[in-house]
């Protein structure tokens, strides 16, 4: 989608094909995904969801994509996003545990005490989610884990405690998400300004487990950062406080 937005800004005619029923299903709430979908449509991007592909033919001058409904899409260029697969062959040959990547503990240590792994290639337990094992593909995670692995190689013995976070900029809109939204069982909305808003995701016990925000520029950045800190503290703020513009998130953090 970021590539589609950039291509459209450069004047290209763009069609996005998505096999899932909607865009951004893996980690973005439907309410926010719909805003991004409409932003692409408003910019002239054709977004086709729920589309299976039966054939792709490239004759050197154009690409012809045949959809499951027999519709043909013809383009000068096709960019295919199929996800990422962690490279674990060397780790497996060395006898290390593999679990959706190279399995490490909270200190980023593998099954071998002399071997550490960090970044996109490793899966690790998140204490804030009860030890749920995840593998993250985001630059900040790789940066933080690289530094922590180096410290632990030197004997620091520090646990990885960062809250997952990512962002995306498209057409002047910024999407930011802290935490894992699929851990939530209820949602509270806080409206900000210029159409910006944040969805706070709460677990069954009332604990804040994620926050998803969208708005122009940096409209949601400060509140998402505060939400990230609340998630790390395993805070259980009152839903009415989260949804009220008159209650500052910083005051909830202090409480």
Short mmCIF file of C-alpha atoms in Angstrom, two decimals:
data_model
loop_
_atom_site.label_atom_id
_atom_site.label_comp_id
_atom_site.label_asym_id
_atom_site.label_seq_id
_atom_site.Cartn_x
_atom_site.Cartn_y
_atom_site.Cartn_z
CA UNK A 1 0.00 0.00 0.00
CA UNK A 2 2.88 2.38 0.70
CA UNK A 3 4.31 1.49 -2.72
CA UNK A 4 0.90 2.06 -4.31
CA UNK A 5 0.67 5.50 -2.68
CA UNK A 6 4.17 6.45 -3.84
CA UNK A 7 3.50 5.22 -7.39
CA UNK A 8 0.25 7.17 -7.52
CA UNK A 9 2.00 10.33 -6.35
CA UNK A 10 4.44 9.85 -9.25
CA UNK A 11 1.52 9.76 -11.68
CA UNK A 12 1.21 6.03 -12.30
CA UNK A 13 -2.14 4.31 -12.77
CA UNK A 14 -2.33 1.85 -9.89
CA UNK A 15 -4.39 -1.25 -9.12
CA UNK A 16 -4.03 -3.07 -5.79
CA UNK A 17 -5.04 -6.74 -5.67
CA UNK A 18 -5.66 -8.21 -2.21
CA UNK A 19 -6.54 -11.87 -1.64
CA UNK A 20 -8.02 -11.19 1.81
CA UNK A 21 -11.57 -9.80 2.25
CA UNK A 22 -10.11 -6.41 3.17
CA UNK A 23 -6.74 -4.67 3.22
CA UNK A 24 -4.48 -4.76 6.28
CA UNK A 25 -6.15 -7.74 7.91
CA UNK A 26 -3.06 -9.00 9.71
CA UNK A 27 -2.77 -6.30 12.35
CA UNK A 28 -4.90 -3.23 11.63
CA UNK A 29 -8.49 -2.80 12.92
CA UNK A 30 -11.16 -2.74 10.22
CA UNK A 31 -12.25 0.80 11.14
CA UNK A 32 -8.79 2.18 10.40
CA UNK A 33 -8.22 -0.05 7.37
CA UNK A 34 -11.40 1.34 5.83
CA UNK A 35 -10.06 4.90 6.14
CA UNK A 36 -6.84 3.92 4.35
CA UNK A 37 -8.86 2.06 1.70
CA UNK A 38 -10.94 5.17 1.02
CA UNK A 39 -7.83 7.36 0.94
CA UNK A 40 -6.40 5.20 -1.84
CA UNK A 41 -9.67 5.31 -3.75
CA UNK A 42 -9.84 9.09 -3.39
CA UNK A 43 -6.35 9.30 -4.93
CA UNK A 44 -7.46 7.19 -7.91
CA UNK A 45 -6.10 3.80 -6.87
CA UNK A 46 -8.28 0.84 -7.84
CA UNK A 47 -8.41 -1.53 -4.85
CA UNK A 48 -9.75 -5.04 -5.49
CA UNK A 49 -10.14 -7.24 -2.40
CA UNK A 50 -10.99 -10.90 -2.09
CA UNK A 51 -9.23 -11.57 -5.38
CA UNK A 52 -7.50 -14.86 -6.12
CA UNK A 53 -4.97 -15.01 -8.97
CA UNK A 54 -4.94 -17.95 -11.34
CA UNK A 55 -2.18 -16.87 -13.74
CA UNK A 56 0.50 -14.25 -14.32
CA UNK A 57 2.08 -13.86 -17.77
CA UNK A 58 4.96 -11.50 -18.58
CA UNK A 59 5.97 -11.15 -22.25
CA UNK A 60 8.65 -8.56 -21.59
CA UNK A 61 6.47 -5.57 -22.52
CA UNK A 62 3.45 -6.06 -20.28
CA UNK A 63 2.18 -8.23 -17.47
CA UNK A 64 -1.21 -9.91 -17.70
CA UNK A 65 -2.76 -11.07 -14.42
CA UNK A 66 -5.78 -13.35 -14.62
CA UNK A 67 -8.04 -13.33 -11.58
CA UNK A 68 -10.13 -16.20 -10.27
CA UNK A 69 -13.25 -14.52 -11.68
CA UNK A 70 -11.53 -14.58 -15.13
CA UNK A 71 -11.01 -10.82 -15.15
CA UNK A 72 -7.69 -9.76 -16.68
CA UNK A 73 -5.53 -6.96 -15.29
CA UNK A 74 -2.88 -5.68 -17.73
CA UNK A 75 0.03 -3.56 -16.49
CA UNK A 76 3.50 -2.36 -17.41
CA UNK A 77 4.81 -3.56 -14.07
CA UNK A 78 3.63 -5.96 -11.37
CA UNK A 79 4.99 -5.84 -7.83
CA UNK A 80 4.22 -9.00 -5.87
CA UNK A 81 4.23 -8.97 -2.08
CA UNK A 82 4.19 -12.51 -0.65
CA UNK A 83 5.50 -11.86 2.85
CA UNK A 84 8.77 -12.80 4.50
CA UNK A 85 10.24 -16.15 5.53
CA UNK A 86 12.94 -16.19 8.21
CA UNK A 87 16.20 -17.80 7.16
CA UNK A 88 16.73 -20.54 9.72
CA UNK A 89 18.66 -23.27 7.86
CA UNK A 90 22.00 -22.55 9.53
CA UNK A 91 20.38 -22.43 12.98
CA UNK A 92 18.57 -25.72 12.34
CA UNK A 93 21.79 -27.38 11.17
CA UNK A 94 23.42 -26.18 14.38
CA UNK A 95 20.72 -27.93 16.38
CA UNK A 96 18.95 -24.79 17.59
CA UNK A 97 15.22 -24.78 18.25
CA UNK A 98 13.06 -23.39 15.43
CA UNK A 99 9.58 -22.01 16.09
CA UNK A 100 8.41 -19.51 13.45
CA UNK A 101 12.01 -18.38 13.31
CA UNK A 102 14.99 -19.05 15.55
CA UNK A 103 13.48 -19.57 19.00
CA UNK A 104 15.06 -17.45 21.73
CA UNK A 105 14.23 -16.78 25.37
CA UNK A 106 13.48 -13.41 27.00
CA UNK A 107 17.21 -12.60 26.90
CA UNK A 108 17.37 -13.40 23.15
CA UNK A 109 19.46 -16.49 23.86
CA UNK A 110 18.88 -19.60 21.74
CA UNK A 111 18.91 -23.22 22.90
CA UNK A 112 22.71 -22.90 22.87
CA UNK A 113 23.87 -20.50 25.65
CA UNK A 114 26.63 -19.21 23.41
CA UNK A 115 24.32 -18.25 20.53
CA UNK A 116 21.95 -15.28 20.42
CA UNK A 117 19.51 -14.17 17.72
CA UNK A 118 17.80 -10.83 17.14
CA UNK A 119 15.48 -9.11 14.70
CA UNK A 120 13.26 -10.50 11.96
CA UNK A 121 14.79 -13.99 12.07
CA UNK A 122 13.88 -14.83 15.67
CA UNK A 123 10.73 -15.57 17.64
CA UNK A 124 10.67 -14.54 21.27
CA UNK A 125 8.30 -14.48 24.27
CA UNK A 126 6.56 -11.24 25.19
CA UNK A 127 6.14 -11.03 28.95
CA UNK A 128 3.49 -8.32 28.68
CA UNK A 129 1.30 -10.86 26.83
CA UNK A 130 1.90 -13.77 29.16
CA UNK A 131 4.91 -15.10 27.29
CA UNK A 132 3.18 -15.25 23.90
CA UNK A 133 5.81 -16.05 21.29
CA UNK A 134 5.97 -13.64 18.36
CA UNK A 135 8.24 -12.76 15.47
CA UNK A 136 8.28 -9.09 14.44
CA UNK A 137 9.31 -7.58 11.12
CA UNK A 138 9.93 -3.95 12.02
CA UNK A 139 13.07 -1.84 12.06
CA UNK A 140 12.69 -0.65 15.65
CA UNK A 141 12.41 -4.18 16.97
CA UNK A 142 15.55 -5.23 15.08
CA UNK A 143 17.43 -2.18 16.35
CA UNK A 144 16.39 -2.70 19.98
CA UNK A 145 17.02 -6.43 19.94
CA UNK A 146 20.40 -6.07 18.26
CA UNK A 147 21.57 -3.76 21.04
CA UNK A 148 20.08 -5.97 23.76
CA UNK A 149 21.62 -9.15 22.34
CA UNK A 150 25.03 -7.47 22.34
CA UNK A 151 24.59 -6.41 25.98
CA UNK A 152 23.51 -9.90 27.01
CA UNK A 153 26.47 -11.45 25.22
CA UNK A 154 28.55 -9.32 27.57
CA UNK A 155 26.68 -10.62 30.61
CA UNK A 156 23.96 -8.01 31.18
CA UNK A 157 21.23 -10.69 31.56
CA UNK A 158 18.44 -8.22 30.66
CA UNK A 159 15.02 -9.36 29.44
CA UNK A 160 13.48 -7.95 26.28
CA UNK A 161 10.48 -5.92 27.45
CA UNK A 162 9.69 -3.56 24.57
CA UNK A 163 6.09 -3.23 23.35
CA UNK A 164 5.64 -3.94 19.60
CA UNK A 165 5.15 -0.77 17.55
CA UNK A 166 4.94 0.14 13.89
CA UNK A 167 3.76 2.94 11.67
CA UNK A 168 2.95 3.73 8.05
CA UNK A 169 2.64 7.03 6.16
CA UNK A 170 0.26 7.18 3.17
CA UNK A 171 -1.14 10.32 1.49
CA UNK A 172 -0.41 12.51 4.51
CA UNK A 173 -2.10 10.04 6.86
CA UNK A 174 -0.04 8.40 9.56
CA UNK A 175 -1.04 5.04 11.02
CA UNK A 176 0.56 3.98 14.29
CA UNK A 177 -0.09 0.87 16.35
CA UNK A 178 1.41 -0.02 19.73
CA UNK A 179 0.92 -3.51 21.11
CA UNK A 180 -0.95 -6.46 19.63
CA UNK A 181 -4.53 -5.49 18.83
CA UNK A 182 -5.69 -9.11 18.52
CA UNK A 183 -5.13 -9.45 22.28
CA UNK A 184 -8.03 -7.05 22.88
CA UNK A 185 -11.61 -8.10 23.63
CA UNK A 186 -13.19 -4.63 23.70
CA UNK A 187 -12.39 -1.27 22.13
CA UNK A 188 -12.65 2.33 23.30
CA UNK A 189 -12.36 5.22 20.84
CA UNK A 190 -10.76 8.59 21.62
CA UNK A 191 -11.29 11.35 19.04
CA UNK A 192 -8.48 13.87 18.71
CA UNK A 193 -8.42 16.68 16.13
CA UNK A 194 -8.61 16.99 12.33
CA UNK A 195 -10.35 13.63 12.14
CA UNK A 196 -7.60 11.82 14.01
CA UNK A 197 -8.56 9.15 16.54
CA UNK A 198 -7.17 6.28 18.59
CA UNK A 199 -8.73 2.91 19.31
CA UNK A 200 -7.71 1.50 22.68
CA UNK A 201 -7.89 -2.30 22.87
CA UNK A 202 -8.63 -3.80 26.28
CA UNK A 203 -8.28 -7.38 27.51
CA UNK A 204 -11.05 -9.12 29.41
CA UNK A 205 -9.52 -8.05 32.71
CA UNK A 206 -9.49 -4.39 31.62
CA UNK A 207 -5.77 -4.26 30.93
CA UNK A 208 -4.72 -2.03 28.02
CA UNK A 209 -3.06 -4.33 25.48
CA UNK A 210 -2.89 -2.20 22.31
CA UNK A 211 -3.66 1.17 20.77
CA UNK A 212 -4.30 1.87 17.08
CA UNK A 213 -4.35 5.43 15.78
CA UNK A 214 -4.67 7.29 12.51
CA UNK A 215 -4.62 10.94 11.56
CA UNK A 216 -2.80 13.61 9.56
CA UNK A 217 0.90 14.12 10.21
CA UNK A 218 1.90 13.43 13.79
CA UNK A 219 -1.60 13.84 15.22
CA UNK A 220 -1.56 10.49 17.02
CA UNK A 221 2.17 10.11 17.75
CA UNK A 222 2.25 11.51 21.29
CA UNK A 223 -0.80 9.62 22.53
CA UNK A 224 0.35 6.36 20.95
CA UNK A 225 3.68 6.74 22.73
CA UNK A 226 1.87 7.28 26.05
CA UNK A 227 -0.36 4.28 25.30
CA UNK A 228 2.77 2.21 24.66
CA UNK A 229 4.01 3.13 28.13
CA UNK A 230 0.64 2.23 29.67
CA UNK A 231 0.75 -1.15 27.93
CA UNK A 232 4.25 -1.79 29.26
CA UNK A 233 3.02 -0.98 32.80
CA UNK A 234 0.12 -3.42 32.31
CA UNK A 235 -2.19 -0.60 33.31
CA UNK A 236 -5.97 -1.01 33.64
CA UNK A 237 -7.24 2.53 32.98
CA UNK A 238 -10.96 3.23 33.18
CA UNK A 239 -12.55 2.96 29.71
CA UNK A 240 -14.36 6.28 30.17
CA UNK A 241 -11.03 7.98 30.90
CA UNK A 242 -9.44 6.52 27.77
CA UNK A 243 -12.32 7.77 25.65
CA UNK A 244 -12.48 11.28 27.11
CA UNK A 245 -10.57 14.08 25.42
CA UNK A 246 -10.58 15.97 28.73
CA UNK A 247 -8.52 13.26 30.46
CA UNK A 248 -4.84 13.40 29.58
CA UNK A 249 -3.20 10.04 29.00
CA UNK A 250 -0.18 11.28 30.92
CA UNK A 251 -2.33 11.52 34.04
CA UNK A 252 -3.35 7.86 33.59
CA UNK A 253 0.30 6.92 33.33
CA UNK A 254 1.07 8.76 36.56
CA UNK A 255 -1.81 6.97 38.30
#
